[in-house]
């Protein structure tokens, strides 16, 4: 006897999860701020919340909020439902995906600097907090900003949100909607636009691989490398250097996309 077709999931729980995640981030960020003030009562407020402790605490709070939301809304709790199992990606494909992510990140960063927006976005405060970090502080920043935040954001957005939307919408539309939601979560408009662009790429490679694991790897490596390089060398502000980096990274990114498109046709 044939089983009746299973109806695709409804869309409203996905958007409800997004609202809950946003509220949870706000609530846990307030809690994190209160804990920071208790731990460092003598540190000036600006230095505490705009410095590295505030950045780490905020990253941890948002990551925990996203993971808890996925645990609340994703039923049953099986990795396959979040596409947290290996897909069609080969080792070479994963390498190209990571290189493409790094190239896109650098291209966007250099473009922002050349457009005169580099000192006007939320990224300025992030770079300022990371510059000069060493030892245990740098290690903790890499763990929280790189590993924890990168993984949590991909589990929620590509693993949960894009996967669920893709069960009702065309894959391209699911990627677009998820990327918009990903960008809006970053609030400040310049940072949101950058996150939106990166989200499109992360969504694209998720669909190519049929898995969110490559997106997690790309996001974690990108964030971790950004954290280490910013701590060690600060920000590249010279127009000439950024022009060269933009051209080089743009070419590399274009090459990676072309390679991935060809590889996709052979899957």
CSV table of C-alpha atoms in Angstrom, one decimal, residues 2-206:
chain,number,residue,atom,x,y,z
A,2,UNK,CA,1.4,3.4,-1.0
A,3,UNK,CA,2.1,5.9,1.7
A,4,UNK,CA,0.4,9.3,1.3
A,5,UNK,CA,2.8,12.1,0.4
A,6,UNK,CA,4.2,13.9,3.3
A,7,UNK,CA,3.2,17.6,3.3
A,8,UNK,CA,6.1,20.1,3.3
A,9,UNK,CA,6.6,21.9,6.6
A,10,UNK,CA,4.9,25.3,7.1
A,11,UNK,CA,6.8,28.5,6.8
A,12,UNK,CA,5.6,30.3,9.9
A,13,UNK,CA,7.6,28.3,12.4
A,14,UNK,CA,10.8,29.3,10.5
A,15,UNK,CA,10.1,33.0,10.9
A,16,UNK,CA,8.9,32.5,14.4
A,17,UNK,CA,12.2,30.9,15.2
A,18,UNK,CA,14.0,33.9,13.7
A,19,UNK,CA,12.0,36.3,16.0
A,20,UNK,CA,12.7,34.0,19.0
A,21,UNK,CA,16.4,33.9,18.1
A,22,UNK,CA,16.5,37.7,17.9
A,23,UNK,CA,14.8,38.1,21.3
A,24,UNK,CA,17.1,35.5,22.8
A,25,UNK,CA,20.1,37.3,21.6
A,26,UNK,CA,19.0,40.5,23.1
A,27,UNK,CA,18.1,38.8,26.5
A,28,UNK,CA,21.4,36.9,26.7
A,29,UNK,CA,23.4,39.9,25.6
A,30,UNK,CA,21.9,41.9,28.5
A,31,UNK,CA,22.7,39.1,30.9
A,32,UNK,CA,26.3,39.0,29.5
A,33,UNK,CA,26.6,42.7,30.0
A,34,UNK,CA,25.5,42.4,33.6
A,35,UNK,CA,28.0,39.5,34.2
A,36,UNK,CA,30.8,41.6,32.7
A,37,UNK,CA,30.0,44.5,35.0
A,38,UNK,CA,30.1,42.2,38.0
A,39,UNK,CA,33.4,40.6,37.0
A,40,UNK,CA,35.1,43.9,36.1
A,41,UNK,CA,33.5,46.6,38.4
A,42,UNK,CA,36.5,49.0,38.1
A,43,UNK,CA,36.8,49.0,34.3
A,44,UNK,CA,35.3,52.0,32.6
A,45,UNK,CA,32.1,51.2,30.8
A,46,UNK,CA,33.3,52.1,27.3
A,47,UNK,CA,36.5,50.1,27.6
A,48,UNK,CA,34.5,47.1,29.0
A,49,UNK,CA,31.7,46.9,26.5
A,50,UNK,CA,33.4,48.3,23.4
A,51,UNK,CA,36.6,46.4,24.0
A,52,UNK,CA,37.5,42.7,23.7
A,53,UNK,CA,35.6,41.5,26.8
A,54,UNK,CA,32.4,43.0,25.4
A,55,UNK,CA,33.0,41.5,22.0
A,56,UNK,CA,33.7,38.1,23.3
A,57,UNK,CA,30.7,38.2,25.7
A,58,UNK,CA,28.4,39.4,22.9
A,59,UNK,CA,29.6,36.7,20.5
A,60,UNK,CA,29.1,34.0,23.1
A,61,UNK,CA,25.6,35.3,24.0
A,62,UNK,CA,24.4,35.4,20.4
A,63,UNK,CA,25.9,32.0,19.6
A,64,UNK,CA,24.2,30.4,22.6
A,65,UNK,CA,20.9,32.1,21.7
A,66,UNK,CA,21.0,30.7,18.1
A,67,UNK,CA,21.9,27.2,19.2
A,68,UNK,CA,19.1,27.1,21.8
A,69,UNK,CA,16.6,28.3,19.3
A,70,UNK,CA,17.5,25.5,16.9
A,71,UNK,CA,17.2,23.0,19.7
A,72,UNK,CA,13.8,24.4,20.5
A,73,UNK,CA,12.4,24.5,17.0
A,74,UNK,CA,14.1,21.6,15.2
A,75,UNK,CA,12.2,18.4,16.0
A,76,UNK,CA,13.3,15.7,16.1
A,77,UNK,CA,16.9,16.5,17.0
A,78,UNK,CA,18.6,14.7,14.1
A,79,UNK,CA,21.7,16.1,12.4
A,80,UNK,CA,20.3,15.1,9.0
A,81,UNK,CA,17.4,17.5,9.4
A,82,UNK,CA,19.9,20.3,9.6
A,83,UNK,CA,22.0,19.0,6.8
A,84,UNK,CA,24.8,18.5,9.4
A,85,UNK,CA,26.0,15.4,7.6
A,86,UNK,CA,28.5,15.1,4.8
A,87,UNK,CA,27.1,16.0,1.4
A,88,UNK,CA,28.5,15.8,-2.2
A,89,UNK,CA,31.6,17.9,-1.5
A,90,UNK,CA,35.0,16.4,-2.2
A,91,UNK,CA,38.2,17.5,-0.5
A,92,UNK,CA,39.1,19.6,-3.5
A,93,UNK,CA,35.7,21.2,-3.6
A,94,UNK,CA,35.8,22.1,0.0
A,95,UNK,CA,39.2,23.7,-0.5
A,96,UNK,CA,37.9,25.8,-3.3
A,97,UNK,CA,34.9,26.8,-1.2
A,98,UNK,CA,37.1,28.0,1.6
A,99,UNK,CA,39.4,29.9,-0.8
A,100,UNK,CA,36.3,31.5,-2.3
A,101,UNK,CA,35.0,32.5,1.1
A,102,UNK,CA,38.3,34.1,2.1
A,103,UNK,CA,38.6,35.9,-1.3
A,104,UNK,CA,35.0,37.3,-1.0
A,105,UNK,CA,35.6,38.4,2.5
A,106,UNK,CA,38.8,40.3,1.5
A,107,UNK,CA,37.1,41.8,-1.6
A,108,UNK,CA,34.2,43.1,0.5
A,109,UNK,CA,36.6,44.5,3.1
A,110,UNK,CA,38.8,46.3,0.6
A,111,UNK,CA,35.7,47.6,-1.3
A,112,UNK,CA,34.4,49.0,2.0
A,113,UNK,CA,37.7,50.8,2.7
A,114,UNK,CA,37.9,52.2,-0.8
A,115,UNK,CA,34.3,53.5,-0.6
A,116,UNK,CA,35.2,55.4,2.5
A,117,UNK,CA,32.9,53.3,4.7
A,118,UNK,CA,35.6,51.3,6.5
A,119,UNK,CA,35.6,53.7,9.5
A,120,UNK,CA,31.8,54.1,9.6
A,121,UNK,CA,30.6,50.6,10.2
A,122,UNK,CA,30.3,48.3,13.2
A,123,UNK,CA,33.4,46.5,11.9
A,124,UNK,CA,35.4,49.5,13.1
A,125,UNK,CA,34.6,48.7,16.7
A,126,UNK,CA,35.3,45.0,16.1
A,127,UNK,CA,38.7,45.7,14.6
A,128,UNK,CA,39.6,48.1,17.3
A,129,UNK,CA,38.7,45.6,20.0
A,130,UNK,CA,40.8,42.9,18.3
A,131,UNK,CA,43.9,44.9,17.5
A,132,UNK,CA,46.8,44.0,19.7
A,133,UNK,CA,45.1,41.1,21.3
A,134,UNK,CA,47.6,38.4,22.4
A,135,UNK,CA,47.8,35.3,24.6
A,136,UNK,CA,44.7,33.9,26.3
A,137,UNK,CA,42.6,36.8,25.2
A,138,UNK,CA,43.4,36.2,21.5
A,139,UNK,CA,42.8,32.4,22.0
A,140,UNK,CA,39.4,33.1,23.6
A,141,UNK,CA,38.5,35.5,20.8
A,142,UNK,CA,39.4,32.9,18.1
A,143,UNK,CA,37.3,30.3,19.9
A,144,UNK,CA,34.3,32.5,20.4
A,145,UNK,CA,34.3,34.6,17.3
A,146,UNK,CA,35.7,32.0,15.0
A,147,UNK,CA,34.6,28.6,16.1
A,148,UNK,CA,31.5,29.3,18.3
A,149,UNK,CA,29.9,32.2,16.4
A,150,UNK,CA,30.8,30.8,12.9
A,151,UNK,CA,29.3,27.4,13.8
A,152,UNK,CA,26.2,28.7,15.5
A,153,UNK,CA,25.3,31.1,12.8
A,154,UNK,CA,25.6,28.5,10.1
A,155,UNK,CA,23.7,25.9,12.1
A,156,UNK,CA,20.8,28.3,12.5
A,157,UNK,CA,20.8,30.0,9.1
A,158,UNK,CA,22.0,27.5,6.6
A,159,UNK,CA,21.3,24.3,8.6
A,160,UNK,CA,17.9,25.2,10.0
A,161,UNK,CA,16.4,28.2,8.2
A,162,UNK,CA,17.6,27.7,4.6
A,163,UNK,CA,16.9,24.0,4.8
A,164,UNK,CA,13.3,24.5,6.1
A,165,UNK,CA,12.6,27.3,3.6
A,166,UNK,CA,14.0,25.1,0.8
A,167,UNK,CA,11.3,22.5,1.5
A,168,UNK,CA,8.7,25.0,0.5
A,169,UNK,CA,10.5,27.4,-1.8
A,170,UNK,CA,12.9,27.2,-4.7
A,171,UNK,CA,16.5,26.8,-3.5
A,172,UNK,CA,17.5,30.2,-4.9
A,173,UNK,CA,14.6,31.9,-3.1
A,174,UNK,CA,15.4,30.0,0.1
A,175,UNK,CA,19.1,31.2,-0.2
A,176,UNK,CA,17.9,34.8,-0.8
A,177,UNK,CA,15.5,35.0,2.1
A,178,UNK,CA,17.9,33.4,4.5
A,179,UNK,CA,20.7,35.8,3.4
A,180,UNK,CA,18.4,38.8,4.0
A,181,UNK,CA,17.6,37.4,7.5
A,182,UNK,CA,21.3,36.8,8.1
A,183,UNK,CA,22.1,40.4,7.1
A,184,UNK,CA,19.3,42.0,9.2
A,185,UNK,CA,20.5,40.2,12.3
A,186,UNK,CA,23.7,42.3,12.1
A,187,UNK,CA,21.6,45.5,12.5
A,188,UNK,CA,24.0,48.2,11.4
A,189,UNK,CA,23.5,48.7,7.7
A,190,UNK,CA,27.0,48.4,6.4
A,191,UNK,CA,27.7,45.3,8.4
A,192,UNK,CA,24.3,44.0,7.3
A,193,UNK,CA,25.1,44.4,3.6
A,194,UNK,CA,28.4,42.6,4.0
A,195,UNK,CA,26.7,39.8,5.9
A,196,UNK,CA,24.1,39.6,3.2
A,197,UNK,CA,26.7,39.1,0.5
A,198,UNK,CA,28.6,36.5,2.5
A,199,UNK,CA,25.3,34.8,3.2
A,200,UNK,CA,24.5,34.5,-0.5
A,201,UNK,CA,27.8,32.7,-1.0
A,202,UNK,CA,27.4,30.4,2.1
A,203,UNK,CA,23.9,29.6,0.9
A,204,UNK,CA,25.1,28.8,-2.6
A,205,UNK,CA,27.8,26.4,-1.4
A,206,UNK,CA,25.3,24.7,0.9
